[in-house]
């Protein structure tokens, strides 16, 4: 019962659609109506409003961190905290408030990792940033980080509930980036800073 209550609470926290909330508060279009249609920071950036994109990024990351931090603060067992970690991530990817059509979970996953262990979170963020800077592919950074994250968690905590939770999140992230992977393989993925082609709706991590 305890795990179920924490999972439900974390899921509802994860379901908070910061992309939609921030966009409405700043008088912007609903992010689901343009670009990739994902309610996430990368798509909000397509509106041309960098402040809105940053606020969305911080909100999505903060909810992942907060749900895991709160579970730990309430002295939930490690297994229950791991359940909360998965639940808040799933809340972002499949939000009840948006008919289960959410973002790809990159920022929320980063927040979860920072709450699990700040060293792991920073290491994964460093890998993501290094790949993005070197390649200018935001999606490639997310994909590599998703693969690297379980190894980083295993190095810190061994074979634990957190390790299993991060494997699950990484698998979902890769699944959500299926279209990006195909575009990368075919050389069709758009780099950061490239001019958007007319009618293009490239999938990017959110």
GROMACS .gro file of N, CA and C in nm, residues 10-114:
model
  315
   10UNK      N    1   0.376   1.048  -0.690
   10UNK     CA    2   0.485   1.084  -0.781
   10UNK      C    3   0.435   1.094  -0.925
   11UNK      N    4   0.345   1.006  -0.964
   11UNK     CA    5   0.290   1.011  -1.098
   11UNK      C    6   0.216   1.142  -1.123
   12UNK      N    7   0.137   1.185  -1.026
   12UNK     CA    8   0.062   1.311  -1.040
   12UNK      C    9   0.157   1.430  -1.047
   13UNK      N   10   0.265   1.425  -0.970
   13UNK     CA   11   0.365   1.532  -0.978
   13UNK      C   12   0.428   1.534  -1.117
   14UNK      N   13   0.463   1.416  -1.166
   14UNK     CA   14   0.522   1.407  -1.298
   14UNK      C   15   0.429   1.451  -1.409
   15UNK      N   16   0.299   1.440  -1.386
   15UNK     CA   17   0.201   1.476  -1.488
   15UNK      C   18   0.182   1.626  -1.503
   16UNK      N   19   0.239   1.705  -1.413
   16UNK     CA   20   0.225   1.851  -1.424
   16UNK      C   21   0.288   1.897  -1.556
   17UNK      N   22   0.210   1.952  -1.649
   17UNK     CA   23   0.261   1.986  -1.782
   17UNK      C   24   0.322   2.126  -1.786
   18UNK      N   25   0.445   2.138  -1.742
   18UNK     CA   26   0.507   2.270  -1.734
   18UNK      C   27   0.515   2.338  -1.871
   19UNK      N   28   0.534   2.262  -1.977
   19UNK     CA   29   0.541   2.322  -2.111
   19UNK      C   30   0.412   2.396  -2.144
   20UNK      N   31   0.300   2.335  -2.112
   20UNK     CA   32   0.170   2.396  -2.140
   20UNK      C   33   0.144   2.512  -2.045
   21UNK      N   34   0.174   2.492  -1.916
   21UNK     CA   35   0.149   2.595  -1.816
   21UNK      C   36   0.232   2.720  -1.844
   22UNK      N   37   0.361   2.701  -1.869
   22UNK     CA   38   0.450   2.814  -1.896
   22UNK      C   39   0.407   2.886  -2.024
   23UNK      N   40   0.375   2.811  -2.127
   23UNK     CA   41   0.336   2.871  -2.254
   23UNK      C   42   0.209   2.954  -2.239
   24UNK      N   43   0.112   2.902  -2.167
   24UNK     CA   44  -0.012   2.978  -2.147
   24UNK      C   45   0.013   3.103  -2.063
   25UNK      N   46   0.095   3.089  -1.960
   25UNK     CA   47   0.124   3.202  -1.873
   25UNK      C   48   0.196   3.314  -1.948
   26UNK      N   49   0.275   3.278  -2.049
   26UNK     CA   50   0.352   3.376  -2.125
   26UNK      C   51   0.286   3.414  -2.257
   27UNK      N   52   0.162   3.368  -2.275
   27UNK     CA   53   0.087   3.406  -2.393
   27UNK      C   54   0.136   3.343  -2.522
   28UNK      N   55   0.197   3.225  -2.513
   28UNK     CA   56   0.249   3.156  -2.630
   28UNK      C   57   0.151   3.049  -2.678
   29UNK      N   58   0.175   2.999  -2.798
   29UNK     CA   59   0.093   2.889  -2.850
   29UNK      C   60   0.112   2.763  -2.766
   30UNK      N   61   0.011   2.680  -2.764
   30UNK     CA   62   0.022   2.550  -2.699
   30UNK      C   63   0.132   2.471  -2.771
   31UNK      N   64   0.235   2.423  -2.699
   31UNK     CA   65   0.345   2.351  -2.765
   31UNK      C   66   0.301   2.225  -2.837
   32UNK      N   67   0.182   2.176  -2.807
   32UNK     CA   68   0.134   2.057  -2.876
   32UNK      C   69   0.082   2.088  -3.015
   33UNK      N   70   0.077   2.218  -3.050
   33UNK     CA   71   0.021   2.259  -3.179
   33UNK      C   72   0.126   2.289  -3.285
   34UNK      N   73   0.255   2.273  -3.251
   34UNK     CA   74   0.359   2.302  -3.349
   34UNK      C   75   0.480   2.212  -3.326
   35UNK      N   76   0.574   2.217  -3.421
   35UNK     CA   77   0.696   2.137  -3.408
   35UNK      C   78   0.667   1.989  -3.398
   36UNK      N   79   0.731   1.926  -3.301
   36UNK     CA   80   0.713   1.782  -3.280
   36UNK      C   81   0.582   1.751  -3.208
   37UNK      N   82   0.521   1.856  -3.149
   37UNK     CA   83   0.397   1.836  -3.073
   37UNK      C   84   0.421   1.789  -2.932
   38UNK      N   85   0.547   1.771  -2.893
   38UNK     CA   86   0.579   1.725  -2.758
   38UNK      C   87   0.572   1.840  -2.659
   39UNK      N   88   0.506   1.819  -2.546
   39UNK     CA   89   0.502   1.923  -2.442
   39UNK      C   90   0.629   1.918  -2.357
   40UNK      N   91   0.739   1.964  -2.416
   40UNK     CA   92   0.867   1.963  -2.346
   40UNK      C   93   0.948   2.086  -2.382
   41UNK      N   94   1.061   2.103  -2.317
   41UNK     CA   95   1.142   2.223  -2.332
   41UNK      C   96   1.194   2.243  -2.473
   42UNK      N   97   1.239   2.135  -2.538
   42UNK     CA   98   1.295   2.148  -2.672
   42UNK      C   99   1.191   2.201  -2.769
   43UNK      N  100   1.069   2.152  -2.758
   43UNK     CA  101   0.965   2.199  -2.849
   43UNK      C  102   0.923   2.342  -2.816
   44UNK      N  103   0.920   2.377  -2.688
   44UNK     CA  104   0.887   2.514  -2.649
   44UNK      C  105   0.990   2.611  -2.707
   45UNK      N  106   1.115   2.566  -2.716
   45UNK     CA  107   1.220   2.650  -2.773
   45UNK      C  108   1.188   2.687  -2.918
   46UNK      N  109   1.113   2.603  -2.986
   46UNK     CA  110   1.074   2.633  -3.124
   46UNK      C  111   0.983   2.754  -3.134
   47UNK      N  112   0.924   2.794  -3.022
   47UNK     CA  113   0.839   2.914  -3.023
   47UNK      C  114   0.925   3.039  -3.038
   48UNK      N  115   1.055   3.025  -3.016
   48UNK     CA  116   1.145   3.139  -3.022
   48UNK      C  117   1.165   3.208  -2.889
   49UNK      N  118   1.094   3.160  -2.787
   49UNK     CA  119   1.104   3.220  -2.654
   49UNK      C  120   1.196   3.134  -2.566
   50UNK      N  121   1.320   3.179  -2.552
   50UNK     CA  122   1.418   3.101  -2.476
   50UNK      C  123   1.386   3.096  -2.328
   51UNK      N  124   1.329   3.205  -2.276
   51UNK     CA  125   1.294   3.207  -2.133
   51UNK      C  126   1.189   3.101  -2.103
   52UNK      N  127   1.090   3.090  -2.190
   52UNK     CA  128   0.985   2.989  -2.171
   52UNK      C  129   1.044   2.849  -2.176
   53UNK      N  130   1.139   2.828  -2.267
   53UNK     CA  131   1.202   2.696  -2.279
   53UNK      C  132   1.282   2.664  -2.154
   54UNK      N  133   1.357   2.762  -2.101
   54UNK     CA  134   1.436   2.740  -1.980
   54UNK      C  135   1.346   2.712  -1.861
   55UNK      N  136   1.236   2.787  -1.848
   55UNK     CA  137   1.142   2.765  -1.737
   55UNK      C  138   1.079   2.626  -1.746
   56UNK      N  139   1.048   2.584  -1.867
   56UNK     CA  140   0.993   2.449  -1.887
   56UNK      C  141   1.095   2.343  -1.849
   57UNK      N  142   1.219   2.364  -1.892
   57UNK     CA  143   1.327   2.270  -1.859
   57UNK      C  144   1.346   2.258  -1.709
   58UNK      N  145   1.349   2.372  -1.641
   58UNK     CA  146   1.366   2.371  -1.496
   58UNK      C  147   1.248   2.307  -1.426
   59UNK      N  148   1.128   2.336  -1.473
   59UNK     CA  149   1.009   2.276  -1.412
   59UNK      C  150   1.004   2.126  -1.428
   60UNK      N  151   1.035   2.078  -1.549
   60UNK     CA  152   1.033   1.934  -1.574
   60UNK      C  153   1.142   1.862  -1.495
   61UNK      N  154   1.259   1.926  -1.483
   61UNK     CA  155   1.365   1.867  -1.404
   61UNK      C  156   1.334   1.869  -1.256
   62UNK      N  157   1.277   1.980  -1.211
   62UNK     CA  158   1.247   1.996  -1.068
   62UNK      C  159   1.143   1.896  -1.019
   63UNK      N  160   1.043   1.866  -1.103
   63UNK     CA  161   0.941   1.772  -1.056
   63UNK      C  162   0.998   1.632  -1.040
   64UNK      N  163   1.094   1.595  -1.128
   64UNK     CA  164   1.159   1.466  -1.113
   64UNK      C  165   1.240   1.460  -0.986
   65UNK      N  166   1.315   1.568  -0.959
   65UNK     CA  167   1.396   1.575  -0.838
   65UNK      C  168   1.308   1.576  -0.713
   66UNK      N  169   1.202   1.655  -0.716
   66UNK     CA  170   1.118   1.673  -0.597
   66UNK      C  171   1.049   1.544  -0.555
   67UNK      N  172   0.996   1.471  -0.651
   67UNK     CA  173   0.923   1.348  -0.618
   67UNK      C  174   1.014   1.247  -0.548
   68UNK      N  175   1.137   1.233  -0.599
   68UNK     CA  176   1.231   1.138  -0.539
   68UNK      C  177   1.282   1.191  -0.405
   69UNK      N  178   1.312   1.320  -0.400
   69UNK     CA  179   1.358   1.381  -0.274
   69UNK      C  180   1.252   1.369  -0.167
   70UNK      N  181   1.126   1.394  -0.201
   70UNK     CA  182   1.017   1.388  -0.103
   70UNK      C  183   1.001   1.247  -0.048
   71UNK      N  184   1.008   1.148  -0.137
   71UNK     CA  185   0.995   1.010  -0.091
   71UNK      C  186   1.106   0.976   0.009
   72UNK      N  187   1.227   1.022  -0.020
   72UNK     CA  188   1.338   0.999   0.073
   72UNK      C  189   1.320   1.078   0.201
   73UNK      N  190   1.271   1.200   0.189
   73UNK     CA  191   1.249   1.286   0.306
   73UNK      C  192   1.147   1.226   0.399
   74UNK      N  193   1.049   1.158   0.343
   74UNK     CA  194   0.945   1.092   0.424
   74UNK      C  195   0.990   0.955   0.472
   75UNK      N  196   1.119   0.927   0.452
   75UNK     CA  197   1.182   0.804   0.501
   75UNK      C  198   1.119   0.677   0.445
   76UNK      N  199   1.083   0.684   0.316
   76UNK     CA  200   1.033   0.564   0.249
   76UNK      C  201   1.150   0.469   0.225
   77UNK      N  202   1.126   0.338   0.225
   77UNK     CA  203   1.233   0.243   0.195
   77UNK      C  204   1.290   0.267   0.056
   78UNK      N  205   1.412   0.224   0.034
   78UNK     CA  206   1.480   0.248  -0.094
   78UNK      C  207   1.399   0.196  -0.212
   79UNK      N  208   1.338   0.077  -0.196
   79UNK     CA  209   1.258   0.021  -0.305
   79UNK      C  210   1.141   0.111  -0.340
   80UNK      N  211   1.080   0.172  -0.238
   80UNK     CA  212   0.965   0.260  -0.260
   80UNK      C  213   1.010   0.390  -0.327
   81UNK      N  214   1.127   0.440  -0.286
   81UNK     CA  215   1.182   0.561  -0.350
   81UNK      C  216   1.208   0.533  -0.498
   82UNK      N  217   1.258   0.414  -0.529
   82UNK     CA  218   1.282   0.376  -0.668
   82UNK      C  219   1.151   0.370  -0.746
   83UNK      N  220   1.046   0.321  -0.682
   83UNK     CA  221   0.914   0.319  -0.746
   83UNK      C  222   0.868   0.461  -0.775
   84UNK      N  223   0.889   0.552  -0.680
   84UNK     CA  224   0.852   0.692  -0.700
   84UNK      C  225   0.930   0.752  -0.817
   85UNK      N  226   1.056   0.712  -0.832
   85UNK     CA  227   1.139   0.762  -0.941
   85UNK      C  228   1.080   0.723  -1.077
   86UNK      N  229   1.041   0.597  -1.089
   86UNK     CA  230   0.981   0.551  -1.215
   86UNK      C  231   0.847   0.620  -1.237
   87UNK      N  232   0.768   0.634  -1.130
   87UNK     CA  233   0.634   0.689  -1.141
   87UNK      C  234   0.635   0.835  -1.186
   88UNK      N  235   0.726   0.916  -1.132
   88UNK     CA  236   0.729   1.057  -1.172
   88UNK      C  237   0.773   1.069  -1.317
   89UNK      N  238   0.863   0.982  -1.360
   89UNK     CA  239   0.907   0.980  -1.500
   89UNK      C  240   0.790   0.942  -1.591
   90UNK      N  241   0.717   0.838  -1.554
   90UNK     CA  242   0.602   0.796  -1.633
   90UNK      C  243   0.494   0.903  -1.636
   91UNK      N  244   0.484   0.979  -1.527
   91UNK     CA  245   0.387   1.087  -1.523
   91UNK      C  246   0.415   1.192  -1.630
   92UNK      N  247   0.544   1.220  -1.653
   92UNK     CA  248   0.579   1.317  -1.757
   92UNK      C  249   0.555   1.261  -1.896
   93UNK      N  250   0.593   1.135  -1.916
   93UNK     CA  251   0.580   1.074  -2.048
   93UNK      C  252   0.434   1.044  -2.083
   94UNK      N  253   0.356   1.003  -1.982
   94UNK     CA  254   0.215   0.970  -2.002
   94UNK      C  255   0.128   1.047  -1.902
   95UNK      N  256   0.120   1.180  -1.915
   95UNK     CA  257   0.048   1.261  -1.816
   95UNK      C  258  -0.104   1.247  -1.826
   96UNK      N  259  -0.166   1.225  -1.712
   96UNK     CA  260  -0.311   1.208  -1.711
   96UNK      C  261  -0.382   1.334  -1.755
   97UNK      N  262  -0.321   1.451  -1.728
   97UNK     CA  263  -0.387   1.578  -1.762
   97UNK      C  264  -0.385   1.606  -1.912
   98UNK      N  265  -0.297   1.540  -1.986
   98UNK     CA  266  -0.285   1.563  -2.131
   98UNK      C  267  -0.321   1.438  -2.210
   99UNK      N  268  -0.413   1.361  -2.156
   99UNK     CA  269  -0.460   1.238  -2.222
   99UNK      C  270  -0.344   1.143  -2.253
  100UNK      N  271  -0.249   1.138  -2.160
  100UNK     CA  272  -0.137   1.044  -2.164
  100UNK      C  273  -0.042   1.067  -2.282
  101UNK      N  274  -0.041   1.190  -2.336
  101UNK     CA  275   0.051   1.225  -2.445
  101UNK      C  276   0.147   1.332  -2.395
  102UNK      N  277   0.261   1.288  -2.341
  102UNK     CA  278   0.356   1.381  -2.282
  102UNK      C  279   0.486   1.393  -2.358
  103UNK      N  280   0.588   1.445  -2.289
  103UNK     CA  281   0.719   1.462  -2.349
  103UNK      C  282   0.799   1.334  -2.345
  104UNK      N  283   0.926   1.345  -2.377
  104UNK     CA  284   1.011   1.225  -2.384
  104UNK      C  285   1.083   1.196  -2.254
  105UNK      N  286   1.080   1.290  -2.160
  105UNK     CA  287   1.127   1.261  -2.026
  105UNK      C  288   1.272   1.290  -1.996
  106UNK      N  289   1.345   1.356  -2.086
  106UNK     CA  290   1.488   1.378  -2.065
  106UNK      C  291   1.514   1.464  -1.941
  107UNK      N  292   1.448   1.579  -1.932
  107UNK     CA  293   1.470   1.669  -1.819
  107UNK      C  294   1.423   1.606  -1.688
  108UNK      N  295   1.308   1.539  -1.692
  108UNK     CA  296   1.256   1.475  -1.571
  108UNK      C  297   1.348   1.363  -1.524
  109UNK      N  298   1.402   1.286  -1.617
  109UNK     CA  299   1.497   1.180  -1.582
  109UNK      C  300   1.623   1.240  -1.520
  110UNK      N  301   1.667   1.353  -1.571
  110UNK     CA  302   1.785   1.419  -1.514
  110UNK      C  303   1.758   1.461  -1.370
  111UNK      N  304   1.639   1.513  -1.345
  111UNK     CA  305   1.603   1.551  -1.208
  111UNK      C  306   1.599   1.432  -1.115
  112UNK      N  307   1.548   1.320  -1.165
  112UNK     CA  308   1.544   1.196  -1.086
  112UNK      C  309   1.686   1.152  -1.050
  113UNK      N  310   1.776   1.155  -1.148
  113UNK     CA  311   1.914   1.111  -1.124
  113UNK      C  312   1.983   1.202  -1.023
  114UNK      N  313   1.959   1.331  -1.031
  114UNK     CA  314   2.020   1.423  -0.935
  114UNK      C  315   1.971   1.395  -0.793
   0.00000   0.00000   0.00000
